[in-house]
Amino acid sequence: QVQLVESGGELVQPGGSLRLSCTVSGVNVGDYSIGWFRQAPGKERGGVSCITSSDGSTYYTDSVLGRFTATRDFAKNAVQLQMNSLKPEDTAVYYCAAVDAFCTWSWKDYEYWGQGTQVSVSS
């Protein structure tokens, strides 16, 4: 059974940093493409980043490019999302999800989801 568990979300001031972790069980983290999505109140769930299963290439939505970095930790069977220079508009529930295919921005394509972790950016 594939399970994903997010952690690391909390309240942080604008300009601050956070590292989210998505711990995967049931499969090897390198066997699936792992995406990060976020959903703010009243808004649709949107893609933030994705790291491909094939070669670990990473992709980012324009609004986080240069600020967020996704990496795989094979020792922990996890994917981390390092978030720097956080802005109030980054406030959302962040989810990680797994798909047995190439990265896609459509959340409906993902087969497995974590429960989400709240990130709040406010002074």
Short mmCIF file of C-alpha atoms in Angstrom, two decimals, residues 5 19 21-25 27-29 72-80:
data_model
loop_
_atom_site.label_atom_id
_atom_site.label_comp_id
_atom_site.label_asym_id
_atom_site.label_seq_id
_atom_site.Cartn_x
_atom_site.Cartn_y
_atom_site.Cartn_z
CA VAL A 5 2.93 11.76 4.68
CA ARG A 19 11.37 22.80 4.35
CA SER A 21 9.03 16.72 3.64
CA CYS A 22 7.00 14.02 1.91
CA THR A 23 7.81 10.60 3.30
CA VAL A 24 6.83 7.72 1.02
CA SER A 25 6.11 4.16 2.09
CA VAL A 27 7.21 1.99 -2.92
CA ASN A 28 10.63 3.41 -3.61
CA VAL A 29 10.55 7.17 -3.99
CA ARG A 72 14.81 13.41 -3.42
CA ASP A 73 16.30 11.76 -0.35
CA PHE A 74 16.70 8.08 -1.18
CA ALA A 75 18.00 7.25 2.31
CA LYS A 76 14.76 8.53 3.85
CA ASN A 77 12.58 7.53 0.88
CA ALA A 78 11.29 11.07 0.82
CA VAL A 79 11.01 14.21 -1.26
CA GLN A 80 11.77 17.59 0.28
#
